PDB file of C-alpha atoms in Angstrom:
ATOM      1  CA  UNK A  26      16.771  11.179  13.168  1.00 78.00           C
ATOM      2  CA  UNK A  27      13.621  13.166  12.444  1.00 78.00           C
ATOM      3  CA  UNK A  28      15.283  14.711   9.401  1.00 83.00           C
ATOM      4  CA  UNK A  29      15.992  11.242   8.013  1.00 82.00           C
ATOM      5  CA  UNK A  30      12.387  10.148   8.569  1.00 77.00           C
ATOM      6  CA  UNK A  31      11.051  13.280   6.881  1.00 76.00           C
ATOM      7  CA  UNK A  32      13.409  12.735   3.954  1.00 80.00           C
ATOM      8  CA  UNK A  33      12.770   8.992   3.550  1.00 82.00           C
ATOM      9  CA  UNK A  34       9.017   8.824   4.149  1.00 80.00           C
ATOM     10  CA  UNK A  35       7.929  10.231   0.772  1.00 78.00           C
ATOM     11  CA  UNK A  36      10.062   7.638  -1.008  1.00 82.00           C
ATOM     12  CA  UNK A  37       8.666   4.815   1.117  1.00 84.00           C
ATOM     13  CA  UNK A  38       5.084   5.924   0.461  1.00 80.00           C
ATOM     14  CA  UNK A  39       5.848   6.276  -3.230  1.00 80.00           C
ATOM     15  CA  UNK A  40       7.223   2.720  -3.390  1.00 84.00           C
ATOM     16  CA  UNK A  41       4.209   1.263  -1.601  1.00 82.00           C
ATOM     17  CA  UNK A  42       1.799   3.182  -3.808  1.00 79.00           C
ATOM     18  CA  UNK A  43       3.539   2.002  -6.977  1.00 82.00           C
ATOM     19  CA  UNK A  44       3.385  -1.597  -5.728  1.00 83.00           C
ATOM     20  CA  UNK A  45      -0.363  -1.329  -5.069  1.00 80.00           C
ATOM     21  CA  UNK A  46      -0.932   0.402  -8.386  1.00 80.00           C
ATOM     22  CA  UNK A  47       1.019  -2.325 -10.193  1.00 82.00           C
ATOM     23  CA  UNK A  48      -1.109  -5.073  -8.710  1.00 82.00           C
ATOM     24  CA  UNK A  49      -4.248  -3.171  -9.734  1.00 79.00           C
ATOM     25  CA  UNK A  50      -3.005  -2.929 -13.302  1.00 81.00           C
ATOM     26  CA  UNK A  51      -2.177  -6.643 -13.275  1.00 84.00           C
ATOM     27  CA  UNK A  52      -5.686  -7.521 -12.100  1.00 82.00           C
ATOM     28  CA  UNK A  53      -7.158  -5.362 -14.869  1.00 79.00           C
ATOM     29  CA  UNK A  54      -5.012  -7.116 -17.466  1.00 82.00           C
ATOM     30  CA  UNK A  55      -6.117 -10.518 -16.163  1.00 83.00           C
ATOM     31  CA  UNK A  56      -9.783  -9.457 -16.350  1.00 83.00           C
ATOM     32  CA  UNK A  57      -9.354  -8.284 -19.950  1.00 82.00           C
ATOM     33  CA  UNK A  58      -7.705 -11.570 -20.879  1.00 83.00           C
ATOM     34  CA  UNK A  59     -10.494 -13.531 -19.217  1.00 83.00           C
ATOM     35  CA  UNK A  60     -13.132 -11.483 -21.051  1.00 81.00           C
ATOM     36  CA  UNK A  61     -11.458 -12.138 -24.404  1.00 80.00           C
ATOM     37  CA  UNK A  62     -11.237 -15.849 -23.618  1.00 79.00           C
ATOM     38  CA  UNK A  63     -14.934 -15.903 -22.686  1.00 78.00           C
ATOM     39  CA  UNK A  64     -15.796 -14.051 -25.903  1.00 75.00           C
ATOM     40  CA  UNK A  65     -13.892 -16.588 -27.997  1.00 76.00           C
ATOM     41  CA  UNK A  66     -15.644 -19.403 -26.167  1.00 75.00           C
ATOM     42  CA  UNK A  67     -19.068 -17.808 -26.775  1.00 73.00           C
ATOM     43  CA  UNK A  68     -18.265 -17.409 -30.466  1.00 71.00           C
ATOM     44  CA  UNK A  69     -17.384 -21.072 -30.745  1.00 70.00           C
ATOM     45  CA  UNK A  70     -20.596 -21.992 -28.923  1.00 67.00           C
ATOM     46  CA  UNK A  71     -22.669 -19.845 -31.286  1.00 66.00           C
ATOM     47  CA  UNK A  72     -21.396 -21.864 -34.214  1.00 61.00           C
ATOM     48  CA  UNK A  73     -22.906 -24.965 -32.675  1.00 57.00           C
ATOM     49  CA  UNK A  74     -26.698 -24.803 -33.076  1.00 51.00           C
ATOM     50  CA  UNK A  75     -27.391 -27.454 -30.410  1.00 50.00           C
ATOM     51  CA  UNK A  76     -26.292 -25.263 -27.496  1.00 51.00           C
ATOM     52  CA  UNK A  77     -28.528 -22.187 -27.929  1.00 49.00           C
ATOM     53  CA  UNK A  78     -29.845 -22.512 -24.390  1.00 51.00           C
ATOM     54  CA  UNK A  79     -26.296 -22.468 -23.006  1.00 50.00           C
ATOM     55  CA  UNK A  80     -25.698 -19.056 -24.575  1.00 50.00           C
ATOM     56  CA  UNK A  81     -28.783 -17.607 -22.890  1.00 50.00           C
ATOM     57  CA  UNK A  82     -27.706 -19.055 -19.540  1.00 49.00           C
ATOM     58  CA  UNK A  83     -24.240 -17.550 -19.847  1.00 50.00           C
ATOM     59  CA  UNK A  84     -25.682 -14.129 -20.718  1.00 49.00           C
ATOM     60  CA  UNK A  85     -27.890 -14.112 -17.638  1.00 47.00           C
ATOM     61  CA  UNK A  86     -24.956 -15.152 -15.417  1.00 48.00           C
ATOM     62  CA  UNK A  87     -22.882 -12.056 -16.193  1.00 48.00           C
ATOM     63  CA  UNK A  88     -22.533  -9.679 -13.274  1.00 48.00           C
ATOM     64  CA  UNK A  89     -24.091  -6.206 -13.521  1.00 44.00           C
ATOM     65  CA  UNK A  90     -21.144  -4.652 -11.684  1.00 54.00           C
ATOM     66  CA  UNK A  91     -18.934  -4.841 -14.796  1.00 52.00           C
ATOM     67  CA  UNK A  92     -20.498  -1.628 -16.096  1.00 52.00           C
ATOM     68  CA  UNK A  93     -19.699   0.187 -12.856  1.00 69.00           C
ATOM     69  CA  UNK A  94     -15.906  -0.283 -12.893  1.00 80.00           C
ATOM     70  CA  UNK A  95     -13.759   2.796 -12.317  1.00 84.00           C
ATOM     71  CA  UNK A  96     -10.215   3.871 -11.465  1.00 85.00           C
ATOM     72  CA  UNK A  97     -10.749   4.436  -7.732  1.00 87.00           C
ATOM     73  CA  UNK A  98      -7.772   2.427  -6.455  1.00 86.00           C
ATOM     74  CA  UNK A  99      -5.416   3.826  -9.065  1.00 86.00           C
ATOM     75  CA  UNK A 100      -6.602   7.331  -8.259  1.00 89.00           C
ATOM     76  CA  UNK A 101      -6.044   6.749  -4.558  1.00 89.00           C
ATOM     77  CA  UNK A 102      -2.498   5.497  -5.154  1.00 87.00           C
ATOM     78  CA  UNK A 103      -1.569   8.406  -7.377  1.00 89.00           C
ATOM     79  CA  UNK A 104      -3.323  10.867  -5.061  1.00 91.00           C
ATOM     80  CA  UNK A 105      -1.322   9.574  -2.121  1.00 88.00           C
ATOM     81  CA  UNK A 106       1.904   9.988  -4.109  1.00 88.00           C
ATOM     82  CA  UNK A 107       1.044  13.532  -5.117  1.00 90.00           C
ATOM     83  CA  UNK A 108      -0.155  14.403  -1.615  1.00 91.00           C
ATOM     84  CA  UNK A 109       3.103  13.242  -0.031  1.00 88.00           C
ATOM     85  CA  UNK A 110       5.112  15.049  -2.693  1.00 88.00           C
ATOM     86  CA  UNK A 111       3.134  18.248  -2.138  1.00 90.00           C
ATOM     87  CA  UNK A 112       3.490  18.044   1.646  1.00 89.00           C
ATOM     88  CA  UNK A 113       7.245  17.547   1.297  1.00 86.00           C
ATOM     89  CA  UNK A 114       7.628  20.336  -1.239  1.00 88.00           C
ATOM     90  CA  UNK A 115       5.506  22.903   0.584  1.00 90.00           C
ATOM     91  CA  UNK A 116       6.587  21.907   4.129  1.00 87.00           C
ATOM     92  CA  UNK A 117       3.241  21.126   5.729  1.00 87.00           C
ATOM     93  CA  UNK A 118       2.236  18.132   7.820  1.00 88.00           C
ATOM     94  CA  UNK A 119       2.626  14.912   5.848  1.00 87.00           C
ATOM     95  CA  UNK A 120      -0.525  13.394   7.349  1.00 88.00           C
ATOM     96  CA  UNK A 121      -2.563  16.146   5.696  1.00 89.00           C
ATOM     97  CA  UNK A 122      -0.862  15.435   2.389  1.00 89.00           C
ATOM     98  CA  UNK A 123      -1.602  11.719   2.565  1.00 89.00           C
ATOM     99  CA  UNK A 124      -5.205  12.233   3.691  1.00 90.00           C
ATOM    100  CA  UNK A 125      -6.149  14.890   1.185  1.00 91.00           C
ATOM    101  CA  UNK A 126      -4.223  13.145  -1.583  1.00 91.00           C
ATOM    102  CA  UNK A 127      -6.123   9.903  -1.009  1.00 90.00           C
ATOM    103  CA  UNK A 128      -9.433  11.745  -0.858  1.00 91.00           C
ATOM    104  CA  UNK A 129      -8.866  13.784  -4.004  1.00 92.00           C
ATOM    105  CA  UNK A 130      -7.476  10.771  -5.863  1.00 91.00           C
ATOM    106  CA  UNK A 131     -10.482   8.669  -4.870  1.00 90.00           C
ATOM    107  CA  UNK A 132     -12.920  11.332  -6.057  1.00 91.00           C
ATOM    108  CA  UNK A 133     -11.147  11.736  -9.390  1.00 91.00           C
ATOM    109  CA  UNK A 134     -10.807   7.973  -9.871  1.00 89.00           C
ATOM    110  CA  UNK A 135     -14.492   7.331  -9.130  1.00 88.00           C
ATOM    111  CA  UNK A 136     -15.555   9.833 -11.761  1.00 89.00           C
ATOM    112  CA  UNK A 137     -13.442   8.229 -14.504  1.00 86.00           C
ATOM    113  CA  UNK A 138     -15.197   5.191 -15.959  1.00 82.00           C
ATOM    114  CA  UNK A 139     -13.296   2.318 -17.533  1.00 76.00           C
TER     115      UNK A 139
END
């Protein structure tokens, strides 16, 4: 039974990590689409000279956290995958592989800016 768990666990973790990574990519795609829609809307507003104050209001409403986006969640997912794969390949405790994989993936993902 323990052999089955040790053989199946990396594949289970890999599937969960890919599912989380896929949802992260989907959210990023939705944000990009929303930004392009907002840009098109701002361009159409700029053509109308009566709504100059609306443009200034929309500029001040943008969140400052958009400049601070990074790949932390994607890095954590990939780090967990690689950590589990390394722990299975090199026969050490899988909890160390998951923990260190998440940590290293988070550090790498935080340092890569979008």
